[in-house]
Amino acid sequence: MCPRPVNPRTQSDRVDGGGPASSGEGRHLALRLDDAWLRFQTRLAIRRGRVETVIPYTGYGTTSWVRVLARVVRSEQRDTGSGAQAGALKPLKDGMRGWRNFTSAPVAHARVHVTIGGTVHDLEADRGGVVDARIPVALDAGWHTITLQSGVSWIVEAPVQIVADDTDFGVVSDIDDTVMVTALPRPFLAAWNTFVLDEHARTPTPGMAVLYERIVRTVPSAPVVYLSTGPWNVAPTLSRFLSRNLYPAGPKLLTDWGPTPDRWFRSGQEHKRTSLERLAEELPRVKWLLIGDDGQHDEAIYADFAQRHPRNVKAIAIRQLSVGEAVLAGGRSKSGGQPTPGIPWIYSPDGAGMSAQLEQLGIIGSSVRSADVLEESG
């Protein structure tokens, strides 16, 4: 696919928000330090000949709107001989180790052209280069492909899942220690897993991929949303891990580790809470199966959401960490399953145990056996 000519801009080189606040007056110290770091990254990237590159993420929506997710960074452009698009993304797809995704300078406030069904929409990234926008569309239910371009970057494609209007069931899944064992949140181990290890060294949680496959075989229209406190920088690594280990495709809702106008660090718990609230508002007919683990705050977050939105929760499934995993994760959650009348909780150390209990609840069809799935994926 050939790039579409777009006039060069200088706006993408900005790393502040413009206006009076950009002078630094009244801005939180962490934000000013982060802006200084972004300016240094940008200057260094430009000197090294880095070009704007759009990293597409999986989006989702309904027949009347779609949520577009992407990130714009400055990256080295390489020609692999397999087409412009593949060459533009090679450093990000083939650079397996996580630290590479953190060294690419984000393009603050990049203007991104998104083409959906032949219509072009102009969006603007945030100060971290992240594009997160809801666009009105008219699309049929199912999977679609949209294209994105920033400046003179190559055009890239992103998948979007359009949820049918009559869909009434879906899955929200945590990632860390739920679908893969990551030994978070111990600071050293978190840094090791994020910056050093590649997805080949990450360990899938036993039986969870088979469980998810059984779920989508029972309800093919069910969206599977992966919700994590991890940063957008690791989205390509997570996508490769999920695909390699045969997890169903679905959007990933990640966050940004950078500071906010009034805080040094963003709250991972708040990210999960607001993401769940948004899903309840955007897809009010869907009753979610919430899947997490007992190592951090999933139980409390899910219970709080179920209490406030009982009509949007089908059941809550919690993976029980082993003793060793719990130690590495900083202990087990002390909240336990809080009262959620009419909403069942299930606990199991692996996907096989969850699968059996969900079958008893009627959430997984008894005719969809794990052996069948293993045979087909083997």
CSV table of C-alpha atoms in Angstrom, one decimal:
chain,number,residue,atom,x,y,z
A,1,MET,CA,0.0,0.0,0.0
A,2,CYS,CA,1.5,3.4,-1.0
A,3,PRO,CA,1.5,6.4,1.3
A,4,ARG,CA,-0.9,9.2,0.6
A,5,PRO,CA,0.8,12.5,0.2
A,6,VAL,CA,0.2,14.9,3.1
A,7,ASN,CA,1.7,18.3,3.5
A,8,PRO,CA,4.5,18.2,6.2
A,9,ARG,CA,3.6,19.9,9.5
A,10,THR,CA,5.4,21.3,12.4
A,11,GLN,CA,2.7,20.7,14.9
A,12,SER,CA,3.7,17.1,15.4
A,13,ASP,CA,7.0,18.2,16.9
A,14,ARG,CA,5.3,20.0,19.8
A,15,VAL,CA,5.3,18.2,23.1
A,16,ASP,CA,3.3,20.7,25.1
A,17,GLY,CA,-0.4,21.5,25.0
A,18,GLY,CA,-0.1,25.0,23.7
A,19,GLY,CA,-1.6,28.1,25.3
A,20,PRO,CA,-0.7,29.7,28.6
A,21,ALA,CA,-0.2,26.4,30.5
A,22,SER,CA,2.6,25.3,28.1
A,23,SER,CA,4.9,28.0,29.5
A,24,GLY,CA,5.2,25.9,32.7
A,25,GLU,CA,3.3,28.3,35.0
A,26,GLY,CA,0.9,26.4,37.2
A,27,ARG,CA,1.9,23.0,35.8
A,28,HIS,CA,2.7,20.1,38.1
A,29,LEU,CA,6.5,19.5,38.5
A,30,ALA,CA,6.1,15.9,37.2
A,31,LEU,CA,4.4,17.2,34.0
A,32,ARG,CA,7.1,19.8,33.4
A,33,LEU,CA,9.8,17.2,33.8
A,34,ASP,CA,8.0,14.9,31.5
A,35,ASP,CA,7.6,17.6,28.9
A,36,ALA,CA,11.4,18.3,29.1
A,37,TRP,CA,12.1,14.6,28.5
A,38,LEU,CA,9.7,14.5,25.6
A,39,ARG,CA,11.4,17.5,24.0
A,40,PHE,CA,14.8,15.8,24.4
A,41,GLN,CA,13.4,12.6,22.9
A,42,THR,CA,11.9,14.4,20.0
A,43,ARG,CA,15.1,16.4,19.1
A,44,LEU,CA,17.2,13.3,19.3
A,45,ALA,CA,14.8,11.3,17.2
A,46,ILE,CA,14.7,14.0,14.5
A,47,ARG,CA,18.5,14.2,14.4
A,48,ARG,CA,18.6,10.5,13.9
A,49,GLY,CA,16.2,10.6,11.0
A,50,ARG,CA,13.3,8.9,12.8
A,51,VAL,CA,10.0,9.3,11.1
A,52,GLU,CA,6.4,9.4,12.2
A,53,THR,CA,5.0,5.9,12.6
A,54,VAL,CA,1.5,5.0,13.5
A,55,ILE,CA,1.1,1.9,15.8
A,56,PRO,CA,-2.4,0.6,15.2
A,57,TYR,CA,-4.4,-1.0,18.1
A,58,THR,CA,-7.5,-3.1,17.9
A,59,GLY,CA,-10.6,-1.0,18.2
A,60,TYR,CA,-14.3,-1.8,18.9
A,61,GLY,CA,-17.7,-0.3,18.6
A,62,THR,CA,-21.3,-0.8,17.5
A,63,THR,CA,-23.1,-0.4,14.2
A,64,SER,CA,-23.3,3.3,14.8
A,65,TRP,CA,-19.8,4.2,16.2
A,66,VAL,CA,-16.3,2.9,16.5
A,67,ARG,CA,-13.6,3.6,19.1
A,68,VAL,CA,-10.3,4.1,17.3
A,69,LEU,CA,-7.1,3.3,19.3
A,70,ALA,CA,-3.5,4.0,18.1
A,71,ARG,CA,-0.2,5.6,19.0
A,72,VAL,CA,2.1,7.8,17.0
A,73,VAL,CA,5.9,7.6,17.6
A,74,ARG,CA,9.1,8.5,15.8
A,75,SER,CA,10.7,5.3,14.6
A,76,GLU,CA,13.4,4.2,12.2
A,77,GLN,CA,11.9,3.3,8.8
A,78,ARG,CA,13.2,0.2,7.1
A,79,ASP,CA,12.5,-1.4,3.8
A,80,THR,CA,12.0,-5.1,4.2
A,81,GLY,CA,11.2,-5.7,0.6
A,82,SER,CA,7.7,-6.8,1.5
A,83,GLY,CA,5.9,-3.6,1.0
A,84,ALA,CA,5.8,-0.1,2.5
A,85,GLN,CA,3.5,-0.9,5.4
A,86,ALA,CA,5.6,-3.9,6.6
A,87,GLY,CA,8.8,-1.9,6.3
A,88,ALA,CA,7.4,1.1,8.3
A,89,LEU,CA,6.5,-1.1,11.2
A,90,LYS,CA,9.4,-3.5,11.2
A,91,PRO,CA,11.3,-2.0,14.2
A,92,LEU,CA,8.1,-2.2,16.3
A,93,LYS,CA,7.0,-5.7,15.3
A,94,ASP,CA,10.4,-7.4,15.2
A,95,GLY,CA,11.9,-5.6,18.1
A,96,MET,CA,10.8,-8.2,20.6
A,97,ARG,CA,12.3,-6.9,23.8
A,98,GLY,CA,10.0,-4.5,25.6
A,99,TRP,CA,12.5,-1.7,26.1
A,100,ARG,CA,12.4,-0.9,22.3
A,101,ASN,CA,8.8,0.2,22.6
A,102,PHE,CA,9.8,2.7,25.4
A,103,THR,CA,12.7,4.4,23.5
A,104,SER,CA,10.6,5.5,20.5
A,105,ALA,CA,9.7,9.2,21.0
A,106,PRO,CA,5.9,9.8,21.0
A,107,VAL,CA,4.6,12.4,18.6
A,108,ALA,CA,2.6,14.8,20.9
A,109,HIS,CA,-0.6,16.1,19.4
A,110,ALA,CA,0.0,14.4,16.1
A,111,ARG,CA,-2.7,14.8,13.5
A,112,VAL,CA,-4.0,11.4,12.3
A,113,HIS,CA,-6.1,10.7,9.3
A,114,VAL,CA,-8.4,7.8,9.9
A,115,THR,CA,-10.3,6.2,6.9
A,116,ILE,CA,-13.4,4.2,7.7
A,117,GLY,CA,-15.6,2.9,4.9
A,118,GLY,CA,-14.2,5.4,2.5
A,119,THR,CA,-14.7,8.4,4.8
A,120,VAL,CA,-11.7,10.3,6.2
A,121,HIS,CA,-11.7,11.6,9.8
A,122,ASP,CA,-9.1,13.9,11.2
A,123,LEU,CA,-8.1,13.1,14.8
A,124,GLU,CA,-5.5,14.5,17.2
A,125,ALA,CA,-3.3,12.4,19.5
A,126,ASP,CA,-2.8,13.4,23.1
A,127,ARG,CA,0.6,14.6,24.6
A,128,GLY,CA,1.8,11.0,24.7
A,129,GLY,CA,1.0,10.3,21.1
A,130,VAL,CA,-2.1,8.2,22.0
A,131,VAL,CA,-5.2,8.4,19.7
A,132,ASP,CA,-8.4,7.4,21.5
A,133,ALA,CA,-11.5,8.7,19.8
A,134,ARG,CA,-15.0,7.7,19.2
A,135,ILE,CA,-16.2,8.2,15.6
A,136,PRO,CA,-19.8,7.9,14.2
A,137,VAL,CA,-20.0,5.3,11.5
A,138,ALA,CA,-22.5,2.9,9.8
A,139,LEU,CA,-21.0,-0.6,9.8
A,140,ASP,CA,-22.3,-4.1,9.9
A,141,ALA,CA,-21.5,-6.3,12.9
A,142,GLY,CA,-18.3,-8.3,12.7
A,143,TRP,CA,-14.6,-7.5,12.1
A,144,HIS,CA,-13.6,-4.6,9.8
A,145,THR,CA,-10.3,-2.9,8.8
A,146,ILE,CA,-9.6,0.8,9.0
A,147,THR,CA,-6.6,2.7,7.9
A,148,LEU,CA,-4.5,5.4,9.7
A,149,GLN,CA,-1.9,7.8,8.7
A,150,SER,CA,0.0,10.6,10.4
A,151,GLY,CA,1.9,13.3,8.4
A,152,VAL,CA,3.9,11.6,5.7
A,153,SER,CA,3.9,8.2,7.5
A,154,TRP,CA,3.0,5.0,5.8
A,155,ILE,CA,-0.7,4.1,5.9
A,156,VAL,CA,-1.3,1.3,8.3
A,157,GLU,CA,-4.3,-0.9,9.0
A,158,ALA,CA,-6.1,-1.6,12.3
A,159,PRO,CA,-8.8,-4.2,13.0
A,160,VAL,CA,-12.0,-3.1,14.7
A,161,GLN,CA,-14.7,-5.3,16.2
A,162,ILE,CA,-18.2,-4.1,15.7
A,163,VAL,CA,-20.5,-5.6,18.3
A,164,ALA,CA,-24.0,-6.5,17.0
A,165,ASP,CA,-26.9,-4.5,18.4
A,166,ASP,CA,-28.5,-7.6,20.0
A,167,THR,CA,-25.3,-8.9,21.6
A,168,ASP,CA,-26.0,-9.4,25.4
A,169,PHE,CA,-22.8,-11.2,26.6
A,170,GLY,CA,-19.1,-10.4,26.6
A,171,VAL,CA,-15.8,-11.0,28.5
A,172,VAL,CA,-13.6,-8.5,30.3
A,173,SER,CA,-10.3,-10.1,31.1
A,174,ASP,CA,-7.3,-8.9,33.2
A,175,ILE,CA,-3.9,-9.8,31.6
A,176,ASP,CA,-1.2,-9.9,34.3
A,177,ASP,CA,-1.4,-13.1,36.3
A,178,THR,CA,-4.7,-13.9,34.7
A,179,VAL,CA,-3.9,-14.9,31.1
A,180,MET,CA,-0.1,-14.8,31.6
A,181,VAL,CA,2.1,-15.1,34.7
A,182,THR,CA,4.1,-11.9,35.0
A,183,ALA,CA,5.1,-11.7,38.6
A,184,LEU,CA,3.8,-8.1,39.0
A,185,PRO,CA,3.9,-5.7,40.8
A,186,ARG,CA,7.3,-6.2,42.4
A,187,PRO,CA,9.2,-3.2,41.0
A,188,PHE,CA,12.3,-5.1,39.8
A,189,LEU,CA,10.4,-8.0,38.3
A,190,ALA,CA,7.9,-5.6,36.7
A,191,ALA,CA,10.8,-3.7,35.0
A,192,TRP,CA,12.5,-7.0,34.0
A,193,ASN,CA,9.3,-8.4,32.4
A,194,THR,CA,8.5,-5.1,30.7
A,195,PHE,CA,11.9,-3.9,29.5
A,196,VAL,CA,14.0,-7.1,29.1
A,197,LEU,CA,12.0,-10.2,28.4
A,198,ASP,CA,10.2,-10.8,25.1
A,199,GLU,CA,6.9,-12.4,24.7
A,200,HIS,CA,8.5,-15.8,24.1
A,201,ALA,CA,9.7,-15.8,27.7
A,202,ARG,CA,6.3,-15.0,29.2
A,203,THR,CA,4.4,-17.9,30.6
A,204,PRO,CA,0.7,-18.5,29.6
A,205,THR,CA,-1.6,-19.4,32.5
A,206,PRO,CA,-2.6,-23.1,32.2
A,207,GLY,CA,-6.0,-23.6,30.6
A,208,MET,CA,-7.0,-20.0,30.1
A,209,ALA,CA,-6.7,-19.9,26.3
A,210,VAL,CA,-8.8,-23.0,26.1
A,211,LEU,CA,-11.4,-21.5,28.4
A,212,TYR,CA,-11.7,-18.3,26.4
A,213,GLU,CA,-12.0,-20.3,23.2
A,214,ARG,CA,-14.8,-22.4,24.7
A,215,ILE,CA,-16.6,-19.1,25.6
A,216,VAL,CA,-16.4,-17.7,22.1
A,217,ARG,CA,-17.4,-21.0,20.6
A,218,THR,CA,-20.5,-21.0,22.9
A,219,VAL,CA,-21.3,-17.3,22.1
A,220,PRO,CA,-19.5,-16.4,18.8
A,221,SER,CA,-20.8,-12.8,18.9
A,222,ALA,CA,-19.2,-12.2,22.4
A,223,PRO,CA,-16.5,-9.5,22.4
A,224,VAL,CA,-13.4,-10.2,24.5
A,225,VAL,CA,-11.9,-7.1,26.0
A,226,TYR,CA,-8.4,-7.3,27.6
A,227,LEU,CA,-8.2,-4.7,30.4
A,228,SER,CA,-4.8,-4.0,32.0
A,229,THR,CA,-2.8,-1.4,33.9
A,230,GLY,CA,0.1,-1.9,31.6
A,231,PRO,CA,1.2,1.0,29.3
A,232,TRP,CA,0.4,1.4,25.7
A,233,ASN,CA,4.1,0.9,24.9
A,234,VAL,CA,3.8,-2.9,25.5
A,235,ALA,CA,0.6,-3.3,23.4
A,236,PRO,CA,2.5,-4.9,20.4
A,237,THR,CA,4.2,-7.4,22.7
A,238,LEU,CA,0.9,-8.3,24.4
A,239,SER,CA,-0.8,-8.7,21.0
A,240,ARG,CA,1.9,-11.1,19.9
A,241,PHE,CA,1.7,-13.1,23.1
A,242,LEU,CA,-2.1,-13.4,22.9
A,243,SER,CA,-2.0,-14.5,19.3
A,244,ARG,CA,0.8,-16.9,19.8
A,245,ASN,CA,-1.0,-18.6,22.7
A,246,LEU,CA,-4.3,-18.8,20.8
A,247,TYR,CA,-6.3,-16.3,22.8
A,248,PRO,CA,-9.3,-14.8,21.0
A,249,ALA,CA,-8.7,-11.5,19.3
A,250,GLY,CA,-10.1,-8.5,21.0
A,251,PRO,CA,-9.3,-4.8,21.9
A,252,LYS,CA,-6.8,-4.1,24.7
A,253,LEU,CA,-7.5,-1.2,27.0
A,254,LEU,CA,-4.2,-0.1,28.4
A,255,THR,CA,-3.0,3.2,30.0
A,256,ASP,CA,-0.1,5.7,30.0
A,257,TRP,CA,2.5,5.6,32.8
A,258,GLY,CA,3.2,9.3,32.4
A,259,PRO,CA,2.2,12.0,35.0
A,260,THR,CA,-1.1,13.8,35.1
A,261,PRO,CA,-1.6,17.6,35.7
A,262,ASP,CA,-1.8,17.0,39.4
A,263,ARG,CA,-0.2,13.6,40.0
A,264,TRP,CA,3.2,12.0,39.5
A,265,PHE,CA,1.8,8.7,38.4
A,266,ARG,CA,-1.6,7.6,37.0
A,267,SER,CA,-3.7,5.2,39.0
A,268,GLY,CA,-4.0,1.7,37.6
A,269,GLN,CA,-7.0,1.0,39.7
A,270,GLU,CA,-8.8,4.1,38.5
A,271,HIS,CA,-8.0,3.2,34.9
A,272,LYS,CA,-9.7,-0.2,35.3
A,273,ARG,CA,-12.7,1.4,37.1
A,274,THR,CA,-13.2,4.1,34.4
A,275,SER,CA,-12.8,1.6,31.6
A,276,LEU,CA,-15.5,-0.6,33.1
A,277,GLU,CA,-17.8,2.4,33.5
A,278,ARG,CA,-17.2,3.3,29.9
A,279,LEU,CA,-18.1,-0.2,28.7
A,280,ALA,CA,-21.3,-0.2,30.7
A,281,GLU,CA,-22.3,3.2,29.2
A,282,GLU,CA,-21.3,2.3,25.6
A,283,LEU,CA,-22.6,-1.3,25.5
A,284,PRO,CA,-25.6,-1.2,28.0
A,285,ARG,CA,-27.1,-4.4,26.8
A,286,VAL,CA,-24.0,-6.5,27.4
A,287,LYS,CA,-23.7,-8.5,30.6
A,288,TRP,CA,-20.0,-9.1,31.2
A,289,LEU,CA,-18.1,-12.1,32.5
A,290,LEU,CA,-15.3,-10.4,34.5
A,291,ILE,CA,-12.1,-12.4,34.8
A,292,GLY,CA,-9.2,-11.5,37.0
A,293,ASP,CA,-7.0,-12.8,39.8
A,294,ASP,CA,-6.7,-12.5,43.6
A,295,GLY,CA,-3.2,-11.0,43.6
A,296,GLN,CA,-4.1,-7.3,43.4
A,297,HIS,CA,-7.3,-5.3,43.3
A,298,ASP,CA,-9.5,-7.2,40.7
A,299,GLU,CA,-11.9,-8.6,43.3
A,300,ALA,CA,-12.6,-5.2,44.9
A,301,ILE,CA,-12.9,-3.4,41.5
A,302,TYR,CA,-15.2,-6.1,40.0
A,303,ALA,CA,-17.3,-6.2,43.1
A,304,ASP,CA,-17.7,-2.4,43.2
A,305,PHE,CA,-18.7,-2.4,39.5
A,306,ALA,CA,-21.2,-5.3,40.0
A,307,GLN,CA,-22.8,-3.4,42.9
A,308,ARG,CA,-23.3,-0.3,40.8
A,309,HIS,CA,-24.1,-2.0,37.5
A,310,PRO,CA,-25.7,-5.4,38.4
A,311,ARG,CA,-27.5,-5.6,35.1
A,312,ASN,CA,-24.1,-5.4,33.3
A,313,VAL,CA,-22.4,-8.4,35.1
A,314,LYS,CA,-23.1,-12.0,34.3
A,315,ALA,CA,-20.5,-13.5,36.7
A,316,ILE,CA,-17.1,-12.9,38.2
A,317,ALA,CA,-14.3,-15.4,37.8
A,318,ILE,CA,-11.2,-15.1,39.9
A,319,ARG,CA,-8.0,-17.0,39.3
A,320,GLN,CA,-6.3,-18.1,42.5
A,321,LEU,CA,-2.6,-17.5,42.5
A,322,SER,CA,-0.2,-20.2,43.7
A,323,VAL,CA,1.7,-19.5,46.9
A,324,GLY,CA,4.8,-18.6,44.9
A,325,GLU,CA,2.9,-16.3,42.5
A,326,ALA,CA,1.2,-14.6,45.4
A,327,VAL,CA,4.5,-13.9,47.1
A,328,LEU,CA,5.9,-12.4,43.8
A,329,ALA,CA,2.7,-10.4,43.3
A,330,GLY,CA,3.0,-8.9,46.8
A,331,GLY,CA,0.4,-11.1,48.5
A,332,ARG,CA,-3.2,-11.9,47.9
A,333,SER,CA,-6.1,-9.5,47.9
A,334,LYS,CA,-7.8,-9.2,51.3
A,335,SER,CA,-11.1,-8.0,50.0
A,336,GLY,CA,-12.5,-11.3,48.8
A,337,GLY,CA,-15.7,-11.5,47.0
A,338,GLN,CA,-17.9,-8.7,48.3
A,339,PRO,CA,-21.7,-9.2,48.3
A,340,THR,CA,-23.2,-9.0,44.8
A,341,PRO,CA,-26.7,-10.4,45.0
A,342,GLY,CA,-27.7,-12.4,42.0
A,343,ILE,CA,-24.2,-12.4,40.5
A,344,PRO,CA,-22.1,-15.6,41.0
A,345,TRP,CA,-18.4,-15.7,41.9
A,346,ILE,CA,-16.2,-18.6,40.9
A,347,TYR,CA,-12.6,-19.3,42.0
A,348,SER,CA,-10.0,-21.6,40.5
A,349,PRO,CA,-6.2,-21.8,40.0
A,350,ASP,CA,-6.5,-22.5,36.3
A,351,GLY,CA,-8.7,-22.3,33.2
A,352,ALA,CA,-9.8,-25.9,33.5
A,353,GLY,CA,-11.4,-25.3,36.9
A,354,MET,CA,-13.1,-22.1,35.7
A,355,SER,CA,-14.4,-23.9,32.6
A,356,ALA,CA,-16.1,-26.6,34.7
A,357,GLN,CA,-17.8,-24.1,37.0
A,358,LEU,CA,-18.9,-21.8,34.1
A,359,GLU,CA,-20.3,-24.9,32.4
A,360,GLN,CA,-22.4,-25.6,35.5
A,361,LEU,CA,-23.6,-22.0,35.5
A,362,GLY,CA,-24.7,-22.4,31.8
A,363,ILE,CA,-22.3,-19.7,30.6
A,364,ILE,CA,-20.3,-22.3,28.6
A,365,GLY,CA,-22.2,-24.9,26.5
A,366,SER,CA,-21.7,-28.4,27.7
A,367,SER,CA,-21.4,-29.5,24.1
A,368,VAL,CA,-18.2,-27.4,23.6
A,369,ARG,CA,-15.6,-29.5,25.2
A,370,SER,CA,-12.0,-28.5,25.9
A,371,ALA,CA,-10.7,-31.6,24.1
A,372,ASP,CA,-12.4,-30.4,20.9
A,373,VAL,CA,-10.7,-27.1,21.1
A,374,LEU,CA,-7.3,-28.7,21.9
A,375,GLU,CA,-7.7,-31.0,18.9
A,376,GLU,CA,-8.4,-28.1,16.6
A,377,SER,CA,-5.6,-25.9,17.9
A,378,GLY,CA,-3.0,-28.6,18.1
